Amino acid sequence: MNVLIVFAHPDPQSLNASLRDVAIEELMAQGHSVELSDLYAMDWKSPVDRADFAALDPDARLKVPAASGEAFAADALTADVKAEQKKLLWADVLIFQFPLWWFSMPAILKGWVDRVYAYGFAYGVGEHSDRRWGERYGEGRLAGKRAMLIVTAGGWEQHYAARGINGPIDDLLFPINHGILHYPGYDVLPPFVTYRVDRLDDAGFDLVATSLRERMRTLETTVPIPFRRQNGGDYLIPSLELRPELGAPGAKGFSLHRR
Ligand code: FAD
């Protein structure tokens, strides 16, 4: 398989960089082809701004979805964005790897998503009508591919448990797993999260590396998170609310969107 790792950590000697190298080594040992987008090393430009849309009239308002859609349709996106889109189309599996910063991804990675996920490429795809709300959530440009997160967190596993003060990790990662990965079509694998990492010793590292190697060996067979498909019949169109008869009685929040 072809695997793309989009990596967001500023220090090449960090724990994240060491874990990235473990993952790459194991993937290559399994015969996979690996591409790495090391965002800090690439000096990735994060903000979306006018420089992204050279054809835009200097006096015109910058309406990002429209400018993005026009540039995508005209093959006029910037070279850095086009290169990342090409990698996404090449990859059978996409991995985002990052330290949890303020309960989310580092800004540089969010900026990668904002710019690479152009209108017409990752959103605004498919028929939009009274019957269909485009191809999203399990359908779309990247459908049929797999994706997963590799995340390190300073907090303890219990802090992210069902009753932990930080909130459940599945809820915190829902906007990424569901909103960024499932949205353009990916089947999303359960994340690989390592907790309490700030004082990790060598023995701890070896344990984490062993589990990570196992996850890299099972990329093709791991069962994805059972997110519901938008156009699979579970949602009312056009309100896109889950049908009242679905979901456990009394259930609310993000868990409703898992089968
Ligand atoms: P590093 O600092 O590089 O390493 C961590 C430890 O691993 C070090 O002690 C290092 O010696 C050791 N180590 C062991 N083996 C190796 C090896 N082979 N290679 C390298 N290092 C090794 N945490 C949360 O839980 N929630 C948050 O919301 C959150 N927000 C944050 C916001 C910011 C801005 C910052 C800076 C941190 C935040 N943190 C948060 C903590 C953060 O998630 C951790 O600091 C981060 O995950 C650690 O990953 P790292 O790669 O930077 O680790």
PDB file of C-alpha atoms and ligand atoms in Angstrom, residues 9 13-16 18 99-103 152-155 160 197-201 205, ligand 1:
ATOM      1  CA  HIS A   9       6.386  18.534  15.286  1.00  0.00           C
ATOM      2  CA  GLN A  13      14.844  14.831  18.081  1.00  0.00           C
ATOM      3  CA  SER A  14      11.399  14.778  19.672  1.00  0.00           C
ATOM      4  CA  LEU A  15       9.502  11.754  20.873  1.00  0.00           C
ATOM      5  CA  ASN A  16       7.130  12.281  17.959  1.00  0.00           C
ATOM      6  CA  SER A  18      11.307   8.963  17.052  1.00  0.00           C
ATOM      7  CA  PRO A  99       1.430  16.091  19.805  1.00  0.00           C
ATOM      8  CA  LEU A 100      -1.904  17.103  21.334  1.00  0.00           C
ATOM      9  CA  TRP A 101      -1.663  20.863  21.746  1.00  0.00           C
ATOM     10  CA  TRP A 102      -4.580  22.554  23.458  1.00  0.00           C
ATOM     11  CA  PHE A 103      -6.751  19.511  22.896  1.00  0.00           C
ATOM     12  CA  THR A 152       0.925  11.959  21.990  1.00  0.00           C
ATOM     13  CA  ALA A 153      -0.580  13.629  25.056  1.00  0.00           C
ATOM     14  CA  GLY A 154       0.904  14.959  28.265  1.00  0.00           C
ATOM     15  CA  GLY A 155      -2.225  14.062  30.241  1.00  0.00           C
ATOM     16  CA  TYR A 160      -9.264  11.365  28.929  1.00  0.00           C
ATOM     17  CA  VAL A 197       4.495  11.115  27.579  1.00  0.00           C
ATOM     18  CA  ASP A 198       6.417  14.024  29.022  1.00  0.00           C
ATOM     19  CA  ARG A 199       8.507  11.827  31.331  1.00  0.00           C
ATOM     20  CA  LEU A 200       8.615   8.752  29.154  1.00  0.00           C
ATOM     21  CA  ASP A 201      11.760   6.699  29.821  1.00  0.00           C
ATOM     22  CA  PHE A 205       9.430   4.164  24.729  1.00  0.00           C
TER      23      PHE A 205
HETATM   24  P1  FAD B   1       9.219  15.186  23.777  1.00  0.00           P
HETATM   25  O1  FAD B   1       9.179  16.365  24.685  1.00  0.00           O
HETATM   26  O2  FAD B   1      10.143  15.236  22.619  1.00  0.00           O
HETATM   27  O3  FAD B   1       9.553  13.878  24.606  1.00  0.00           O
HETATM   28  C1  FAD B   1       8.755  13.466  25.715  1.00  0.00           C
HETATM   29  C2  FAD B   1       9.565  12.531  26.577  1.00  0.00           C
HETATM   30  O4  FAD B   1       9.862  11.334  25.863  1.00  0.00           O
HETATM   31  C3  FAD B   1      10.931  13.136  26.996  1.00  0.00           C
HETATM   32  O5  FAD B   1      11.079  12.963  28.387  1.00  0.00           O
HETATM   33  C4  FAD B   1      11.917  12.297  26.218  1.00  0.00           C
HETATM   34  O6  FAD B   1      13.129  12.168  26.895  1.00  0.00           O
HETATM   35  C5  FAD B   1      11.190  10.957  26.176  1.00  0.00           C
HETATM   36  N1  FAD B   1      11.691   9.971  25.222  1.00  0.00           N
HETATM   37  C6  FAD B   1      11.827   8.656  25.519  1.00  0.00           C
HETATM   38  N2  FAD B   1      12.326   7.994  24.484  1.00  0.00           N
HETATM   39  C7  FAD B   1      12.520   8.889  23.494  1.00  0.00           C
HETATM   40  C8  FAD B   1      13.039   8.782  22.185  1.00  0.00           C
HETATM   41  N3  FAD B   1      13.446   7.619  21.677  1.00  0.00           N
HETATM   42  N4  FAD B   1      13.090   9.902  21.418  1.00  0.00           N
HETATM   43  C9  FAD B   1      12.674  11.084  21.927  1.00  0.00           C
HETATM   44  N5  FAD B   1      12.171  11.239  23.183  1.00  0.00           N
HETATM   45  C10 FAD B   1      12.102  10.154  23.958  1.00  0.00           C
HETATM   46  N6  FAD B   1      -1.043  17.705  26.667  1.00  0.00           N
HETATM   47  C11 FAD B   1      -2.313  17.287  26.827  1.00  0.00           C
HETATM   48  O7  FAD B   1      -2.550  16.166  27.321  1.00  0.00           O
HETATM   49  N7  FAD B   1      -3.365  18.059  26.420  1.00  0.00           N
HETATM   50  C12 FAD B   1      -3.180  19.280  25.867  1.00  0.00           C
HETATM   51  O8  FAD B   1      -4.166  19.936  25.494  1.00  0.00           O
HETATM   52  C13 FAD B   1      -1.858  19.755  25.723  1.00  0.00           C
HETATM   53  N8  FAD B   1      -1.623  20.975  25.187  1.00  0.00           N
HETATM   54  C14 FAD B   1      -0.347  21.382  24.978  1.00  0.00           C
HETATM   55  C15 FAD B   1      -0.116  22.612  24.343  1.00  0.00           C
HETATM   56  C16 FAD B   1       1.172  23.012  24.062  1.00  0.00           C
HETATM   57  C17 FAD B   1       1.385  24.328  23.360  1.00  0.00           C
HETATM   58  C18 FAD B   1       2.271  22.212  24.460  1.00  0.00           C
HETATM   59  C19 FAD B   1       3.686  22.660  24.160  1.00  0.00           C
HETATM   60  C20 FAD B   1       2.068  21.007  25.082  1.00  0.00           C
HETATM   61  C21 FAD B   1       0.763  20.570  25.347  1.00  0.00           C
HETATM   62  N9  FAD B   1       0.506  19.332  25.928  1.00  0.00           N
HETATM   63  C22 FAD B   1      -0.790  18.909  26.128  1.00  0.00           C
HETATM   64  C23 FAD B   1       1.610  18.370  26.192  1.00  0.00           C
HETATM   65  C24 FAD B   1       2.004  17.710  24.865  1.00  0.00           C
HETATM   66  O9  FAD B   1       0.956  16.915  24.358  1.00  0.00           O
HETATM   67  C25 FAD B   1       3.248  16.865  25.052  1.00  0.00           C
HETATM   68  O10 FAD B   1       4.278  17.723  25.504  1.00  0.00           O
HETATM   69  C26 FAD B   1       3.646  16.177  23.762  1.00  0.00           C
HETATM   70  O11 FAD B   1       2.683  15.237  23.385  1.00  0.00           O
HETATM   71  C27 FAD B   1       4.986  15.469  23.935  1.00  0.00           C
HETATM   72  O12 FAD B   1       5.417  15.004  22.670  1.00  0.00           O
HETATM   73  P2  FAD B   1       6.862  15.423  22.121  1.00  0.00           P
HETATM   74  O13 FAD B   1       7.117  14.694  20.862  1.00  0.00           O
HETATM   75  O14 FAD B   1       6.963  16.921  22.077  1.00  0.00           O
HETATM   76  O15 FAD B   1       7.730  14.834  23.306  1.00  0.00           O
END
